[in-house]
mmCIF file of C-alpha atoms and ligand atoms in Angstrom:
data_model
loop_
_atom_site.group_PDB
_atom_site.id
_atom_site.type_symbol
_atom_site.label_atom_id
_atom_site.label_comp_id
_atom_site.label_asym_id
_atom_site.label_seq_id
_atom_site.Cartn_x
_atom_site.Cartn_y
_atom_site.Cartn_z
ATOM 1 C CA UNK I 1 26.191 -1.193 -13.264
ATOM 2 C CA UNK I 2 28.275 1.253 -10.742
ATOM 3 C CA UNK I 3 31.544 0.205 -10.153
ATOM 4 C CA UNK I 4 31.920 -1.423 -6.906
ATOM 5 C CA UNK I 5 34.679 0.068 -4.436
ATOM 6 C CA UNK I 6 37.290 -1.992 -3.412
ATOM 7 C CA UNK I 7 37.626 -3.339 0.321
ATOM 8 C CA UNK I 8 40.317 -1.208 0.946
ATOM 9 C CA UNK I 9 38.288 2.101 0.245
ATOM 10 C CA UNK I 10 35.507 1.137 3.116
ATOM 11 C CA UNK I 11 36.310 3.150 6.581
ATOM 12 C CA UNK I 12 38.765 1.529 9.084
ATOM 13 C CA UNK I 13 37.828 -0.251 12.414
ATOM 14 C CA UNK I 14 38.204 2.594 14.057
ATOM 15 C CA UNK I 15 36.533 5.296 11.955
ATOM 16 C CA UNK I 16 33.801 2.482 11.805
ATOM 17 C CA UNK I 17 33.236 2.386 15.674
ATOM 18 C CA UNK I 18 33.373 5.973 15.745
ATOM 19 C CA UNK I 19 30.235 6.321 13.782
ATOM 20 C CA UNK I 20 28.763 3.889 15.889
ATOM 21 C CA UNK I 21 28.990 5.969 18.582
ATOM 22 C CA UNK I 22 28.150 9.378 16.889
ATOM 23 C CA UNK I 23 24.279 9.959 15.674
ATOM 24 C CA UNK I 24 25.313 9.934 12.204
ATOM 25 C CA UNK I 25 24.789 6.267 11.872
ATOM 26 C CA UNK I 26 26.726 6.343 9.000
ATOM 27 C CA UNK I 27 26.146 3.489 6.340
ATOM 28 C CA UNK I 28 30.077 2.420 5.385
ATOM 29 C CA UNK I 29 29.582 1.531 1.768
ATOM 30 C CA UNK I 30 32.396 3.815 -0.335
ATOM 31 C CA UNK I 31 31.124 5.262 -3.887
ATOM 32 C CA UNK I 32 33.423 5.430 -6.068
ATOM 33 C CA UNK I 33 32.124 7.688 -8.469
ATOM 34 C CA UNK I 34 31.249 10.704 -6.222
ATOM 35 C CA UNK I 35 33.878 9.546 -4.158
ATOM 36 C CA UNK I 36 32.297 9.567 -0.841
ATOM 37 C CA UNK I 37 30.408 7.058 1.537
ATOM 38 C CA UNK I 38 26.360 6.241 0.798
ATOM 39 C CA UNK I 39 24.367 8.950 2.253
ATOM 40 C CA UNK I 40 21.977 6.553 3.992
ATOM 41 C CA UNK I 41 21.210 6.225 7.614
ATOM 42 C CA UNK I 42 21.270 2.308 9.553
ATOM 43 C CA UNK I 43 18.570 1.818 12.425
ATOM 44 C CA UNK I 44 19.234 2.139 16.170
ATOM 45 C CA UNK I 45 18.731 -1.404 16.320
ATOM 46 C CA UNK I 46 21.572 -1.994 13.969
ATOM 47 C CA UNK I 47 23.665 0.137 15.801
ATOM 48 C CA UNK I 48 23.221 -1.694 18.648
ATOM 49 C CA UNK I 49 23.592 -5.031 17.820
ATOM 50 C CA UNK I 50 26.755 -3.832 15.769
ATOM 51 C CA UNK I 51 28.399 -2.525 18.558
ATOM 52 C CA UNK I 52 27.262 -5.200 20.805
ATOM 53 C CA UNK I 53 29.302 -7.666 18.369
ATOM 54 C CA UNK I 54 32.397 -5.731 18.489
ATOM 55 C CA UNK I 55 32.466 -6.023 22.369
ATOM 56 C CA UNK I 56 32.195 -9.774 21.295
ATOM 57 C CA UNK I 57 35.171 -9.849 19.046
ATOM 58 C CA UNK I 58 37.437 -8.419 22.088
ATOM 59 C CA UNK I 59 36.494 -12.102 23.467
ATOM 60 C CA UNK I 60 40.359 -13.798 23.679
ATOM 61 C CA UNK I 61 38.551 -17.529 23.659
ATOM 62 C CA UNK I 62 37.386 -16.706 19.755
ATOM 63 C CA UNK I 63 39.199 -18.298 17.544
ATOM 64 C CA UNK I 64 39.921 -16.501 14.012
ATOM 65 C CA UNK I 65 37.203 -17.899 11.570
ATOM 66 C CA UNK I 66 34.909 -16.798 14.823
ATOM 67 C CA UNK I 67 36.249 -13.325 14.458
ATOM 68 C CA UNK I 68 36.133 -12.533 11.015
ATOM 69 C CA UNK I 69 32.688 -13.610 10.589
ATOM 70 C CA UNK I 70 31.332 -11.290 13.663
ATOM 71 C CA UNK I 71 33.334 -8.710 11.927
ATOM 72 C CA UNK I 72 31.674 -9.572 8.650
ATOM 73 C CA UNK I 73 28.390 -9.108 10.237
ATOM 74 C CA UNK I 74 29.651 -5.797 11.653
ATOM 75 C CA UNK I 75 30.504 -4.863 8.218
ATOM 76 C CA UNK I 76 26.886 -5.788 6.947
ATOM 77 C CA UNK I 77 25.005 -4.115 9.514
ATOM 78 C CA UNK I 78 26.878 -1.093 9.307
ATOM 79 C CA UNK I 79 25.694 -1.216 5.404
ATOM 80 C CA UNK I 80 22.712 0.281 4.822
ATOM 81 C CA UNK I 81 19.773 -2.118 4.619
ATOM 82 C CA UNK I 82 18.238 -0.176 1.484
ATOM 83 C CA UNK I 83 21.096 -0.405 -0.851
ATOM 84 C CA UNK I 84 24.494 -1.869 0.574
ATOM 85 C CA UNK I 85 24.008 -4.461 3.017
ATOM 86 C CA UNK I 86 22.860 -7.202 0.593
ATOM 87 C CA UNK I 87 25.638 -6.094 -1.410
ATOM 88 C CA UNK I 88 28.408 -6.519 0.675
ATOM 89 C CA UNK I 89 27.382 -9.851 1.174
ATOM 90 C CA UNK I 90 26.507 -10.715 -2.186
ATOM 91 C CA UNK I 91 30.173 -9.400 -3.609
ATOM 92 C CA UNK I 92 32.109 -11.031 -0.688
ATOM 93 C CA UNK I 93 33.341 -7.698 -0.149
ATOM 94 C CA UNK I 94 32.367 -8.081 3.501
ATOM 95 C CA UNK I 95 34.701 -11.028 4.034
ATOM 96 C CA UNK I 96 37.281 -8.932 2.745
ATOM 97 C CA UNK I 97 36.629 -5.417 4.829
ATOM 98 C CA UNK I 98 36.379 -8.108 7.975
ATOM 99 C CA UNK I 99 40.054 -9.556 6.941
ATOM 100 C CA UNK I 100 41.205 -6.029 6.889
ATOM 101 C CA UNK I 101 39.478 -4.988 9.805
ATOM 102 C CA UNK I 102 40.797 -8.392 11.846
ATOM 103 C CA UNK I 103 44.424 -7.151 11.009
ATOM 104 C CA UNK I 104 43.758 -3.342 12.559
ATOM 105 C CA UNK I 105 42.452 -5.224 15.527
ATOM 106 C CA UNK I 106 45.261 -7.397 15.982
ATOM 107 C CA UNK I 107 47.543 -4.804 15.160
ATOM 108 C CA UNK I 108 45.559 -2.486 18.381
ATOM 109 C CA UNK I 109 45.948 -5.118 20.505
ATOM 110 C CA UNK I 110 49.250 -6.384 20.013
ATOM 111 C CA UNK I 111 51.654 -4.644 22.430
ATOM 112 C CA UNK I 112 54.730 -5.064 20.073
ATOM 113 C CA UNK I 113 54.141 -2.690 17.264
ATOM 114 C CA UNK I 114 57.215 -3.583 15.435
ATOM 115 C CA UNK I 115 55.261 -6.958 14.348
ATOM 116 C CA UNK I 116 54.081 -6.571 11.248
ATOM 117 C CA UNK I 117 50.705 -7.973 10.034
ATOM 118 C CA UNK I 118 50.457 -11.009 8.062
ATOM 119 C CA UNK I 119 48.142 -12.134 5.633
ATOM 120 C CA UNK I 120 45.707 -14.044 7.593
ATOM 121 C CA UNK I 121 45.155 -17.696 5.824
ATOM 122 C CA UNK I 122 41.920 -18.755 6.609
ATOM 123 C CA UNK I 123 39.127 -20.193 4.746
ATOM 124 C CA UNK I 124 36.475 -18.500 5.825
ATOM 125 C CA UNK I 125 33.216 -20.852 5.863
ATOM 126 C CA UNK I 126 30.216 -19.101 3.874
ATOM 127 C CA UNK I 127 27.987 -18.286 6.319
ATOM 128 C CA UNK I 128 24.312 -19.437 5.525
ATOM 129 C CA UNK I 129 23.193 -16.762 8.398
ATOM 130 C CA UNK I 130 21.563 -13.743 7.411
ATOM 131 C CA UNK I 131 19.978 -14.605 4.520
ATOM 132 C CA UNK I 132 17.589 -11.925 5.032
ATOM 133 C CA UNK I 133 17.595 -8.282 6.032
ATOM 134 C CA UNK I 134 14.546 -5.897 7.570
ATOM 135 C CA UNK I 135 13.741 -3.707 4.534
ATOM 136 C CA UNK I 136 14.235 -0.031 4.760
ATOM 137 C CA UNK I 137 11.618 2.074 2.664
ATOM 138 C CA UNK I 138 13.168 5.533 1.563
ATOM 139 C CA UNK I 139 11.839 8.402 4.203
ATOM 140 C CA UNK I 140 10.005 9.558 1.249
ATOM 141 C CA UNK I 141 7.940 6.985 1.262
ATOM 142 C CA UNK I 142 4.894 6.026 2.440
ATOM 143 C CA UNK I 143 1.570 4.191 2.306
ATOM 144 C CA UNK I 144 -0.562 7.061 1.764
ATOM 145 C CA UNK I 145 2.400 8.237 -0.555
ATOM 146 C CA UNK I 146 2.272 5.583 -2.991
ATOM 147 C CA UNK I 147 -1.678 5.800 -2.754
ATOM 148 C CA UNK I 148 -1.668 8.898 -4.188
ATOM 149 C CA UNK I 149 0.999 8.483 -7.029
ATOM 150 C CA UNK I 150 -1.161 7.831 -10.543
ATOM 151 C CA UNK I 151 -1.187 4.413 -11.653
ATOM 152 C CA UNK I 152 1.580 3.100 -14.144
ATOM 153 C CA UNK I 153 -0.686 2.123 -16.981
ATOM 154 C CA UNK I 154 1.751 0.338 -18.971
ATOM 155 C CA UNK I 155 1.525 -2.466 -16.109
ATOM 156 C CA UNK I 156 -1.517 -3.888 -17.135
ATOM 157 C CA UNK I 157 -4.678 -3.575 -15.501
ATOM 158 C CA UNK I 158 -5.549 -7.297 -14.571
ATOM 159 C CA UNK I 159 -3.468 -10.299 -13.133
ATOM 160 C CA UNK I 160 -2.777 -12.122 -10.056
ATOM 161 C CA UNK I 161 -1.048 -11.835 -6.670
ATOM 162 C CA UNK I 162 0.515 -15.102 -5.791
ATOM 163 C CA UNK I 163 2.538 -15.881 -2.702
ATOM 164 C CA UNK I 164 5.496 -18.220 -2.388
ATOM 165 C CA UNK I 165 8.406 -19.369 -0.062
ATOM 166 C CA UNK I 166 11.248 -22.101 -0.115
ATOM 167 C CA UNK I 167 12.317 -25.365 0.859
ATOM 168 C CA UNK I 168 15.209 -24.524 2.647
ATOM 169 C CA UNK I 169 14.687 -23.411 6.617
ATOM 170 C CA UNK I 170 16.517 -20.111 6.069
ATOM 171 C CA UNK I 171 13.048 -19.357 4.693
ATOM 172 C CA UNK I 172 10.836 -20.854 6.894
ATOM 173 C CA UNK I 173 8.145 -18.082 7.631
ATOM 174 C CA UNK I 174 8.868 -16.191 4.468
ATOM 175 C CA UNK I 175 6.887 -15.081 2.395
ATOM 176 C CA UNK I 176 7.922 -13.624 -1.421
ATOM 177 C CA UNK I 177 4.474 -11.274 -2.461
ATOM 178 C CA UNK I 178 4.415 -10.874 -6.374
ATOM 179 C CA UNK I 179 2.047 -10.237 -9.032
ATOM 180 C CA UNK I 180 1.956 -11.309 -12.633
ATOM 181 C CA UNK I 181 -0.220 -10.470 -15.621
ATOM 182 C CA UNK I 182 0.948 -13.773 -17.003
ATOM 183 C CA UNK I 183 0.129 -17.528 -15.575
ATOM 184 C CA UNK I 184 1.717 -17.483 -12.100
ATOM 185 C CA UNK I 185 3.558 -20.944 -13.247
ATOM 186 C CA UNK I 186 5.313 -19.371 -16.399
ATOM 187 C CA UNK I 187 6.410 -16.316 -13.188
ATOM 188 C CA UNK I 188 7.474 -18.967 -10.636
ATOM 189 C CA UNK I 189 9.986 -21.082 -13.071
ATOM 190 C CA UNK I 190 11.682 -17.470 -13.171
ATOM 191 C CA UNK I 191 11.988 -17.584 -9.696
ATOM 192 C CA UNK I 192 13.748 -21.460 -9.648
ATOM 193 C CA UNK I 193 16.776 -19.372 -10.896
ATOM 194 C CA UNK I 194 17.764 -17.709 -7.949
ATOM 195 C CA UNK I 195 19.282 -20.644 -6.782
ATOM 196 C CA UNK I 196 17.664 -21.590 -3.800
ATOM 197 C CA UNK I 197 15.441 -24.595 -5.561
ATOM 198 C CA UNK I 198 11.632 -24.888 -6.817
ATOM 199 C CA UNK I 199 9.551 -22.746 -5.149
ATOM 200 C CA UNK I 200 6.351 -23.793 -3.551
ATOM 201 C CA UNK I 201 3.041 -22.036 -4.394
ATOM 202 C CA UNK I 202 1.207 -21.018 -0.692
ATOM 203 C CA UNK I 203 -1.605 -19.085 -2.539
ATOM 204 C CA UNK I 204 -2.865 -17.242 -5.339
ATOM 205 C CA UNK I 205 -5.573 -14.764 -5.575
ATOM 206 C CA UNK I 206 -6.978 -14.507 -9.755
ATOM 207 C CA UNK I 207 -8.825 -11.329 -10.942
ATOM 208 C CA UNK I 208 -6.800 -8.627 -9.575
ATOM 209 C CA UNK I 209 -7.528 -5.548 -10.670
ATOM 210 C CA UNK I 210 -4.377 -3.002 -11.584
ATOM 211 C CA UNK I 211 -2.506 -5.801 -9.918
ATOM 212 C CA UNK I 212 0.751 -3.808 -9.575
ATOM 213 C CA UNK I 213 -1.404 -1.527 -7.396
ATOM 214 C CA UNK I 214 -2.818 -3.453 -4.643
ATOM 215 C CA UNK I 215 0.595 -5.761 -4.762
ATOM 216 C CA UNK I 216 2.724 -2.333 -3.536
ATOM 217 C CA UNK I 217 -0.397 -1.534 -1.360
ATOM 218 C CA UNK I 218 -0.491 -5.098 0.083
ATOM 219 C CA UNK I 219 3.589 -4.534 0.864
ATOM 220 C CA UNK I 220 3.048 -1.037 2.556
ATOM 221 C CA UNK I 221 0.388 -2.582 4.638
ATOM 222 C CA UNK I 222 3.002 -5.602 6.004
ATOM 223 C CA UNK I 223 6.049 -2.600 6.268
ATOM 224 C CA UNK I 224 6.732 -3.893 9.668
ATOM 225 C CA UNK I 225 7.595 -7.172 8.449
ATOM 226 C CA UNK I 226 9.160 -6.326 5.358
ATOM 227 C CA UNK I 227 12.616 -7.494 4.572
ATOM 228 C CA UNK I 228 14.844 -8.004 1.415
ATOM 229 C CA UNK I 229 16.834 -11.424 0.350
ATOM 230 C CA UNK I 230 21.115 -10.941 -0.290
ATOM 231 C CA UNK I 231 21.903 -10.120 -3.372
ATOM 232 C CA UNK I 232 20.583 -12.896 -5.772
ATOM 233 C CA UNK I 233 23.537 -13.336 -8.339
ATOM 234 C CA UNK I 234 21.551 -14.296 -11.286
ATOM 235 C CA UNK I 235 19.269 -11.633 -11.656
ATOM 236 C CA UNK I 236 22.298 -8.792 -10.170
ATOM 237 C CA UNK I 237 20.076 -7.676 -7.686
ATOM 238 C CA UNK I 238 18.387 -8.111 -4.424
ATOM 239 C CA UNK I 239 14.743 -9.290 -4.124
ATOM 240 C CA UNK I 240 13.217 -7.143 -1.511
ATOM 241 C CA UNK I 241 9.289 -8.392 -1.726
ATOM 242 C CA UNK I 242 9.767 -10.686 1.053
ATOM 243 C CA UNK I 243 7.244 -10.947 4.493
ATOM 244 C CA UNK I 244 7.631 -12.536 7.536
ATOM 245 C CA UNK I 245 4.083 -13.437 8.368
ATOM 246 C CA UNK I 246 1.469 -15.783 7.562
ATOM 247 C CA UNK I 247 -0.063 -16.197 4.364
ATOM 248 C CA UNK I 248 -3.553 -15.709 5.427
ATOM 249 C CA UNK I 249 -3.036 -12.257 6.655
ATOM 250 C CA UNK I 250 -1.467 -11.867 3.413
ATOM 251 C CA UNK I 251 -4.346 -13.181 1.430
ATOM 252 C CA UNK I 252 -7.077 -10.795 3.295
ATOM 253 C CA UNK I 253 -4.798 -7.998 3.438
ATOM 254 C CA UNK I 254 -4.502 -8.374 -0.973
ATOM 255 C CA UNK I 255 -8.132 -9.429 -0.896
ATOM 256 C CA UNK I 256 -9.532 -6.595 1.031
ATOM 257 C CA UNK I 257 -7.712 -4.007 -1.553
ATOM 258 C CA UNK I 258 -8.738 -5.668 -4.713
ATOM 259 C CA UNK I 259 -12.615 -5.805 -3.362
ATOM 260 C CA UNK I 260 -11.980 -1.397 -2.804
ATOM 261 C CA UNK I 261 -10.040 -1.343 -6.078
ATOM 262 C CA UNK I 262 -13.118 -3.173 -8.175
ATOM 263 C CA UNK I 263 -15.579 -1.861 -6.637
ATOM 264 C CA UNK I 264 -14.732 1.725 -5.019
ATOM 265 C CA UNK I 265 -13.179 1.760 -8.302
ATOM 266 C CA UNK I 266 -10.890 4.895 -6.606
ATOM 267 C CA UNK I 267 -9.083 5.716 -9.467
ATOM 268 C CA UNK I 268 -9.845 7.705 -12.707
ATOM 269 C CA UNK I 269 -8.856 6.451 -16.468
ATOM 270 C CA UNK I 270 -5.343 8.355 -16.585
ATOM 271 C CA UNK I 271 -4.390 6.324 -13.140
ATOM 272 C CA UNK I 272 -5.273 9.362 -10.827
ATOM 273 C CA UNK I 273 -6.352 8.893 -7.548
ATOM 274 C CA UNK I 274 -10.130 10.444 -7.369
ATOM 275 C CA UNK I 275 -10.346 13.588 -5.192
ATOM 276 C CA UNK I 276 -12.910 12.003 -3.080
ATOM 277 C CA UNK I 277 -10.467 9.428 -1.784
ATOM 278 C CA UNK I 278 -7.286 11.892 -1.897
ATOM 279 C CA UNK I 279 -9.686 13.820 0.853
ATOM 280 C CA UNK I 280 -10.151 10.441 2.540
ATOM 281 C CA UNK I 281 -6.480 10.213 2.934
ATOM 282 C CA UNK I 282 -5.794 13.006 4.089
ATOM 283 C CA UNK I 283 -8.684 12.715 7.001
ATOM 284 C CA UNK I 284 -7.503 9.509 8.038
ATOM 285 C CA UNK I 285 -3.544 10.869 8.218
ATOM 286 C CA UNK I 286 -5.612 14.478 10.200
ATOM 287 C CA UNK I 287 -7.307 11.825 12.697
ATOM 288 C CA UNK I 288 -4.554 10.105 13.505
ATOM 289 C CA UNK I 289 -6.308 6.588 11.467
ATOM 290 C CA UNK I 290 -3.494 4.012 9.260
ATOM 291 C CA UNK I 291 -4.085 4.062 5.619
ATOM 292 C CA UNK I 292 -4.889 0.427 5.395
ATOM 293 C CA UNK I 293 -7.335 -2.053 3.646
ATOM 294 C CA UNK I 294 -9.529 -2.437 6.419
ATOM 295 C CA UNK I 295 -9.965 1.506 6.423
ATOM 296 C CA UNK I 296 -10.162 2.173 3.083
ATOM 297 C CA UNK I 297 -13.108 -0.921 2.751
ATOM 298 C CA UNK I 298 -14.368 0.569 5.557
ATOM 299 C CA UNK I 299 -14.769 4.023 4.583
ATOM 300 C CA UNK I 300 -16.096 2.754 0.468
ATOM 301 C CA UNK I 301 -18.568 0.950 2.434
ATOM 302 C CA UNK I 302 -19.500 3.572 4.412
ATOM 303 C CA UNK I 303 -20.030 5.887 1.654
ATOM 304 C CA UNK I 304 -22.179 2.998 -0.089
ATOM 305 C CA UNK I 305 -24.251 2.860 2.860
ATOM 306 C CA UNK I 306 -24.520 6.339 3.325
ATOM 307 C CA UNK I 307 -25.398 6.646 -0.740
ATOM 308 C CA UNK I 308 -28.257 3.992 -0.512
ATOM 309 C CA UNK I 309 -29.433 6.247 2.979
ATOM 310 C CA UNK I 310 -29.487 9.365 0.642
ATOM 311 C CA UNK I 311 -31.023 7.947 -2.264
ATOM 312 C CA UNK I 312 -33.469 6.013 0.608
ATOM 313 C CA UNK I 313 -34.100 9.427 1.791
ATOM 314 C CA UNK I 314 -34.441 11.304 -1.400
ATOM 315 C CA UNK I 315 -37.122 8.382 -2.496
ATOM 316 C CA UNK I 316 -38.744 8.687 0.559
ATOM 317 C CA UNK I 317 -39.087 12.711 0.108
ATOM 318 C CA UNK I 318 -40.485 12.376 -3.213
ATOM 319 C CA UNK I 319 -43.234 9.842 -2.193
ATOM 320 C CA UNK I 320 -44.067 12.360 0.570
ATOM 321 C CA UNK I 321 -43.630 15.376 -1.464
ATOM 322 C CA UNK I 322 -46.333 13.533 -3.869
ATOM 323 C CA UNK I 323 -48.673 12.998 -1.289
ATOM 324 C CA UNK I 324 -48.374 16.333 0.037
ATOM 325 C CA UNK I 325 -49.065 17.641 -4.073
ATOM 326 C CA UNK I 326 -52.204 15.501 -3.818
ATOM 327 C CA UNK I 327 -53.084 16.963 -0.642
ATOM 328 C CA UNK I 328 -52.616 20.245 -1.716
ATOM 329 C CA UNK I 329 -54.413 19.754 -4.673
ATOM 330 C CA UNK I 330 -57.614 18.528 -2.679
ATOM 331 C CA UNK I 331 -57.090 20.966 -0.235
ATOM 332 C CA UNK I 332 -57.140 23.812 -2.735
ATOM 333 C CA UNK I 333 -60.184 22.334 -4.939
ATOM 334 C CA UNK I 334 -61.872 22.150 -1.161
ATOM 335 C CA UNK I 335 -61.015 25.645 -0.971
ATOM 336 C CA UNK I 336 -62.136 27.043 -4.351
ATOM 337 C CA UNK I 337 -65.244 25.178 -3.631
ATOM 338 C CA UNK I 338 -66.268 26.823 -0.461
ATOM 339 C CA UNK I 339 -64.659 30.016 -1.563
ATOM 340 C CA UNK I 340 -67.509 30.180 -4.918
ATOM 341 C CA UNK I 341 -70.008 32.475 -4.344
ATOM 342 C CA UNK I 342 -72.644 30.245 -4.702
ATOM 343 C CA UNK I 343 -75.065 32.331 -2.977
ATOM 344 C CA UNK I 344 -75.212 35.112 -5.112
ATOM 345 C CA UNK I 345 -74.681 33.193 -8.901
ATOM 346 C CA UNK I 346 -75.689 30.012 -9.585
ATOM 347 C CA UNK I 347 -73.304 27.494 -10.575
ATOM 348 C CA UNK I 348 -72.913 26.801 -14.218
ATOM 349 C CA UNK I 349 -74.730 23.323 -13.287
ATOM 350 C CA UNK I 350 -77.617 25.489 -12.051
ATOM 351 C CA UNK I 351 -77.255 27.918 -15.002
ATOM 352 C CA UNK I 352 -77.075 25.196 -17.669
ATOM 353 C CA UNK I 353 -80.405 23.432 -15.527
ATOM 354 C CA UNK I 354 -82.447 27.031 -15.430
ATOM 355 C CA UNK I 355 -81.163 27.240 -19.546
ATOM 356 C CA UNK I 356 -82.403 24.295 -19.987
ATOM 357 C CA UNK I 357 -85.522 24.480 -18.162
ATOM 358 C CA UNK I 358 -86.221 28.023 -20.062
ATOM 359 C CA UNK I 359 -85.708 26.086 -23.176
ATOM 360 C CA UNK I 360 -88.200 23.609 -22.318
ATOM 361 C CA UNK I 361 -90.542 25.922 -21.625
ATOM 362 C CA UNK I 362 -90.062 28.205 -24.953
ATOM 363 C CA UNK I 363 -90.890 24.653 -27.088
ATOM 364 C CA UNK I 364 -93.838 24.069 -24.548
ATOM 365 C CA UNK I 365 -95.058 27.643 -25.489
ATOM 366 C CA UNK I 366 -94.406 27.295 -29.154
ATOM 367 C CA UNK I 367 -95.917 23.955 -28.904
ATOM 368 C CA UNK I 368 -99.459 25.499 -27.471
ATOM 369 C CA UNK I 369 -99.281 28.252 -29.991
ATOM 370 C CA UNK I 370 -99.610 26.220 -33.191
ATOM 371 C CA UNK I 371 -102.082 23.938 -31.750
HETATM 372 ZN ZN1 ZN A 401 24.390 2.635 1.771
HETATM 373 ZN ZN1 ZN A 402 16.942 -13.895 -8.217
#
C-alpha cells in the first residue's frame, strides 16, 4: 500500500484557495513517493461549492466544531473524486488538514500577530455527511472504450448481476451494481462486512452471459449517476459501483445488454469485439448516436431483420429464377419446335411411320409371292 502523506505535507489555506481560483483545479492530495501533489483534475462543480464554503467559514457566528468540519469538506472536495477524496476521509487525514487549516485562518484574521496559535481542543463529531462522492471515470475512458477492449476470459463467462442497497438513509436511493459467478447470497455476506449492516437484495437478473461484461457496460450506461462510497476500512479500499437511480432502469438497462450479448453474440472466442460491431461503434460515435443498450439492441435487431429481408429476398429470387428456367425451357422447346424444318424432312415420327409402313408392305409382298 503507498505510504500516506502526513497532514502537514497537504498545501496551506492559502495555496489551497489559490488553486481554486486558477484553472488548474488542482487535486491537494501530497505523494510522498514522487514527492509531488496527485496529478488529477476536481470538477467545476467542486470548485464551486468549495469556494462557496470558504466564504462560509469567514461567517463570525460559526462556532469552531462548525468550522473545522466546512473546512474538512473543503479539504475533501478539493481531493480528487477518483483517488483521494474517499481517502482523506477514510484516514481522518481531512480532520487533521482542516485543524491545520483552522489555525492559518485564525492566525489571518487575528490582528495581533504576536499571538501564537494553540492547539485547538475540540472533539470533532464524525460527520455521517458525505457518505458518497460523484464518481470520476479516467478521461481515458469511455463507453465505447471499454466496448472495444477484449474480454477478460479468466472472469468466467456466466453469472449474475444482482443489485443491492442499505438500511441506513445515507443510502436511500443507492444502488451497489455487482456481478458474481457464484450464488449472489455467498457475494452479499461479503458485503455485511463493510460495516454498514445486512444488505437487502432489490433484484437479481440469472443467466448472464460474460457477466463482468455487461456489469461494466451496465455502469458506463448510468455514468451520470455514478458515484463511489468513502473508503470502506475492511476491505482498504473504496467501493465505487454505486448508482443513484432506480432499480428498474437498472434491471432493463443489464437486461437489454445480456439479450445483445446472447444473442448478437458480438464477441469472438479470444474476447475480441467482432469487426462488424467495432464498425457499428464507430458509426454511432460518426453520427453523433450514445453507445448504449437500447442502440446496440437496436442496431442487432436491425441487422436480424435486415438478414431475414435478404435471405426473404434471396428465396424469393430463386423461386422466380426457377420459374423463369421453366419458362425458358418451354419457351426454347416452343422454339426448336417451330424452328424444325418440318416441311422439307419428315419428323422421325413420320420417318419411323413411312419405315414402318414400307415394312408392312415388303411382308405383304413377300406374303403374295409364296402364295
Ligand atoms: Zn488526487
Ligand atoms: Zn467494504
Amino acid at each position: 500500500m503507498a505510504t500516506l502523506p502526513t497532514p502537514a505535507q497537504f498545501p496551506s489555506l492559502k495555496d489551497t484557495r489559490d488553486f481554486l481560483k486558477d484553472t488548474s483545479q488542482q487535486c491537494i492530495w501530497y505523494l510522498p513517493k514522487p514527492q509531488r501533489l496527485c496529478l488529477c483534475k476536481i470538477t467545476n462543480e467542486d470548485v464551486c461549492e468549495a469556494v462557496g464554503l470558504l466564504e462560509k467559514v469567514k461567517n463570525p457566528r460559526l462556532s469552531v466544531d462548525e468550522r473545522l468540519n466546512v473546512l474538512e469538506e473543503v479539504a475533501e472536495l478539493c481531493c480528487c473524486p477518483r483517488h483521494h477524496r474517499s481517502k482523506i476521509y477514510g484516514t481522518k487525514i481531512g480532520e487533521r488538514v482542516a485543524r491545520i487549516w483552522y489555525e492559518e485562518l485564525k492566525l489571518t484574521s487575528t490582528p495581533s500577530p504576536s499571538k501564537k496559535a494553540q492547539p485547538v481542543a475540540v472533539a470533532v463529531p464524525v460527520s455521517p455527511r458525505r457518505m458518497f462522492a460523484r464518481h470520476q471515470v479516467h478521461t481515458t475512458e469511455s463507453m465505447s472504450e471499454r466496448l472495444c477492449s477484449k474480454l477478460d476470459l479468466n472472469t468466467g463467462t456466466s453469472g449474475s448481476i444482482y443489485m443491492y442497497t442499505h438500511e441506513d438513509s445515507v443510502f436511500s436511493g443507492m444502488i451497489k451494481i455487482g456481478y458474481t459467478c457464484r450464488s449472489i447470497a455467498s457475494r452479499l455476506l461479503d458485503w455485511g462486512d463493510c460495516g454498514h449492516g445486512e444488505p437487502t437484495l432489490l433484484a437479481s437478473i440469472s443467466n448472464i452471459r460474460h457477466p463482468e461484461r455487461v456489469e461494466l457496460l451496465t455502469h458506463f450506461e448510468l455514468i451520470d449517476v455514478w458515484h463511489e462510497m468513502m473508503w470502506c476500512k475492511t476491505h482498504g479500499r473504496t467501493h465505487i459501483e454505486w448508482f443513484k437511480t432506480d432499480v428498474d432502469e437498472v434491471k432493463d438497462i443489464a437486461t437489454r445488454w445480456n439479450i445483445w450479448m446472447h444473442e448478437a453474440n458480438p464477441y469472438d472466442r479470444r474476447g475480441k469485439l467482432k469487426e462488424g460491431w467495432e464498425k457499428w461503434c464507430a458509426w454511432l460515435l460518426k453520427k453523433g448516436y450514445a453507445i448504449n443498450s437500447n442502440n446496440m439492441l437496436w442496431l442487432h435487431e436491425w441487422e436480424v431483420g435486415k438478414r431475414k429481408k435478404i435471405a426473404e429476398a434471396e428465396k424469393a429470387e430463386r423461386r422466380a429464377e426457377g420459374t423463369r428456367r421453366s419458362e425458358v425451357k418451354v419457351k426454347k422447346e416452343e422454339e426448336e419446335e417451330n424452328e424444325r424444318p418440318l416441311r422439307s424432312l419428315p419428323s422421325r415420327r413420320e420417318e419411323t411411320s413411312y419405315s414402318t409402313r414400307a415394312r408392312k408392305v415388303k411382308v405383304e409382298e413377300n406374303r403374295t409371292r409364296r402364295v
